[in-house]
Amino acid sequence: MRILGIETSCDETGIAIYDSENGLLAHALHSQVALHAEYGGVVPELASRDHVQKTLPLIRQVMDEAGIQPADIDGIAYTAGPGLIGALMVGTGIGRSLAYAWGVPAVAVHHMEGHLLAPMLEESPPEFPFVALLVSGGHTQLVRVDGIGQYQLLGESLDDAAGEAFDKTAKLLGLGYPGGPALAKLAEQGNPDRFTFPRPMTDRPGLDFSFSGLKTFALNTMQSHELDDQTKADIALAFEIAVVETLAIKCKRALKQTGLKRLIIAGGVSANTRLRTRLAEVCEKENGRVYYPRLAFCTDNGAMIAFAGCQRLMAGERQGLDFSARARWPMEELGRV
Ligand code: KG4
Ligand code: ZN
């Protein structure tokens, strides 16, 4: 089955064609970073308008690259949520309409299920069951995954998501948007012995997270020190280490609690080098293994949506002619495949 995937849930237009026999045929991404940079964050209305302009040309580009005509497409997968409602409506509207026009089935894909399955696009994909750490701009969740659509939430952030904490702290440090990569880059110059930030909620049982206090801790540290370039780098590093160590402690706990040996990490923050290295160490110690997507598929992309949609379409799932986008959409509501 050859599936066209459309991702427009936030600030990237991602398009891909995935073939169940031959894998990924082509993919392309248009990032809106430059568009939102001067505002220091995503402006939802600008995001929607840009998706309107970019989605169809990008679909044409990807189909040309793959040498594919509409008649070669067997189904369309689009992100229907969660995300920015206006942005989601663009991909949802275009995806459902193209499916109608081309006479092929459509399927509404959950954005976080896309992230969660992204490691399966790589060579030697993980087998079920596994523990998934989903760390993006909007979500921080530990999930037990027994199969596609079989998700048991083990823990999640009670306030800011990990990526959101990166973005907010980066903003305090005067770094641009998106803050995560910028903060990680600054942290490379930091001295690890200068500051130690807390590891929130690790001293009590459970697998939930809380990251908003770290941002405040960073602010207090900034206010009580002369803010030269070195101090900023030291704060960035202390913050990054605190987030990574907190995630590592909870991942280890989740593996112990479930008795599972495989861990996957996905979502924008899984692009963080320190996190990837640390979780690989944790899994090695536990005689387990960590799996993650290639860097380009950690952050939002069309390939993960085409892949997730393909699994659901192959299982017979279909979206009717009625369709809607959902800003909020708990992953546990997804049906089994
Ligand atoms: O998955 P994603 O592209 O979009 C959402 O679904 O939210 O994740 C974006 C988030 C942003 O908060 C961004 O700052 C963070 O991922 N991020 C990073 C890195 N690359 C992206 N955070 C830390 N280190 C990175 N290298
Ligand atoms: Zn995402």
CSV table of N, CA and C in Angstrom, one decimal, residues 192-199 214 217 221 234 238-239 241-242:
chain,number,residue,atom,x,y,z
A,192,PRO,N,30.2,22.2,33.7
A,192,PRO,CA,29.2,21.4,34.5
A,192,PRO,C,29.3,21.5,36.0
A,193,ASP,N,30.4,22.0,36.5
A,193,ASP,CA,30.6,22.1,37.9
A,193,ASP,C,30.1,23.4,38.6
A,194,ARG,N,29.6,24.3,37.7
A,194,ARG,CA,29.2,25.6,38.3
A,194,ARG,C,27.9,25.6,39.0
A,195,PHE,N,26.8,25.1,38.4
A,195,PHE,CA,25.5,25.1,39.0
A,195,PHE,C,24.9,23.6,39.0
A,196,THR,N,24.1,23.3,40.0
A,196,THR,CA,23.4,22.1,40.0
A,196,THR,C,21.9,22.4,40.1
A,197,PHE,N,21.1,22.0,39.2
A,197,PHE,CA,19.7,22.3,39.2
A,197,PHE,C,19.0,21.0,39.8
A,198,PRO,N,17.8,21.2,40.4
A,198,PRO,CA,17.1,20.0,40.9
A,198,PRO,C,16.6,19.1,39.8
A,199,ARG,N,16.3,17.8,40.3
A,199,ARG,CA,15.7,16.8,39.4
A,199,ARG,C,14.3,16.6,39.9
A,214,LEU,N,11.9,24.1,37.0
A,214,LEU,CA,13.2,24.3,36.5
A,214,LEU,C,13.4,25.6,35.8
A,217,PHE,N,13.8,28.1,38.5
A,217,PHE,CA,15.1,27.9,39.1
A,217,PHE,C,16.2,28.6,38.2
A,221,THR,N,18.4,31.8,39.3
A,221,THR,CA,19.9,31.8,39.1
A,221,THR,C,20.4,33.0,38.3
A,234,ASP,N,26.7,28.3,31.4
A,234,ASP,CA,26.7,27.4,32.6
A,234,ASP,C,25.3,27.1,33.0
A,238,ALA,N,23.4,23.4,33.1
A,238,ALA,CA,22.8,22.9,34.3
A,238,ALA,C,21.4,22.5,34.1
A,239,PHE,N,20.7,23.4,33.3
A,239,PHE,CA,19.3,23.1,33.0
A,239,PHE,C,19.2,21.8,32.1
A,241,ILE,N,21.3,19.3,31.8
A,241,ILE,CA,21.6,18.1,32.5
A,241,ILE,C,20.4,17.7,33.5
A,242,ALA,N,19.8,18.7,34.1
A,242,ALA,CA,18.7,18.4,35.0
A,242,ALA,C,17.5,17.8,34.3
